[in-house]
Amino acid sequence: MALVKSASLRWGVILLCMILGTWLGLFLQRFSATSLLFSNIVDFTIDVREIDLLMVRLGFLFALKLNLGTVIGAAAGIVITR
């Protein structure tokens, strides 16, 4: 019996679990006992500080961090949606 019936809600639950797992992995990186286990697998950043278009000034930052917590969160999300 599936806990989540809607396909879009399933993907939402998996994405939420991946985000929470990544946060947990980033938290566990601060401790020396677990820092090597939860080190980032992917650490990608695009940073545009400021674009000035005379009437508008804007900037953006995109960062992607994947670690063991992300994988554990994805597995937990898949288990929850089944």
C-alpha atoms as one frame of an Amber mdcrd trajectory, in Angstrom:
protein
   0.000   0.000   0.000   1.432   3.370  -1.045   1.491   6.107   1.565   1.476
   8.785  -1.150  -0.879   8.312  -4.120  -0.116  11.341  -6.354   2.974  11.159
  -8.589   3.834  14.836  -8.135   3.488  14.509  -4.365   5.807  11.478  -4.445
   8.515  13.506  -6.177   7.942  16.307  -3.684   8.427  13.944  -0.741  11.607
  12.497  -2.286  12.968  16.012  -2.968  12.132  17.132   0.579  13.893  14.082
   2.034  16.947  14.773  -0.151  17.086  18.395   1.035  16.739  17.375   4.683
  19.391  14.674   4.201  21.770  17.198   2.645  21.256  19.553   5.598  21.918
  16.686   7.985  25.083  15.812   6.041  26.280  19.429   6.156  25.630  19.476
   9.913  27.525  16.215  10.453  30.509  17.600   8.484  31.246  19.886  11.441
  32.197  16.993  13.735  35.594  15.379  13.349  34.246  11.853  13.820  31.804
  12.102  10.883  33.392  14.775   8.675  35.213  12.319   6.407  32.129  10.130
   5.978  29.831  13.055   5.080  32.239  15.059   2.894  30.753  16.634  -0.241
  30.684  14.426  -3.323  29.625  17.325  -5.558  30.336  20.953  -4.676  29.290
  23.222  -7.574  28.681  26.984  -7.380  27.731  29.706  -9.864  27.951  33.173
  -8.329  27.093  36.370 -10.183  27.457  39.161  -7.612  25.871  42.050  -9.466
  24.439  42.818 -12.884  23.678  46.510 -13.414  21.114  47.253 -16.135  20.791
  51.019 -15.428  17.317  50.721 -13.894  17.760  47.398 -12.094  20.616  45.859
 -10.155  20.426  42.138  -9.563  22.565  39.116  -8.813  22.160  35.439  -8.168
  23.868  32.497  -6.540  23.353  28.826  -7.381  25.105  26.223  -5.246  24.763
  22.449  -5.415  26.141  20.260  -2.643  25.683  16.494  -2.576  26.925  14.216
   0.206  26.098  10.918   1.883  23.148  12.575   3.639  21.608  13.331   0.228
  21.812   9.666  -0.761  20.359   8.542   2.570  17.570  11.133   2.252  16.732
   9.961  -1.271  16.562   6.342  -0.111  14.329   7.350   2.826  12.064   9.315
   0.481  11.707   6.341  -1.848  10.884   4.062   1.096   8.317   6.557   2.403
   6.558   6.833  -0.967   6.292   3.073  -1.491
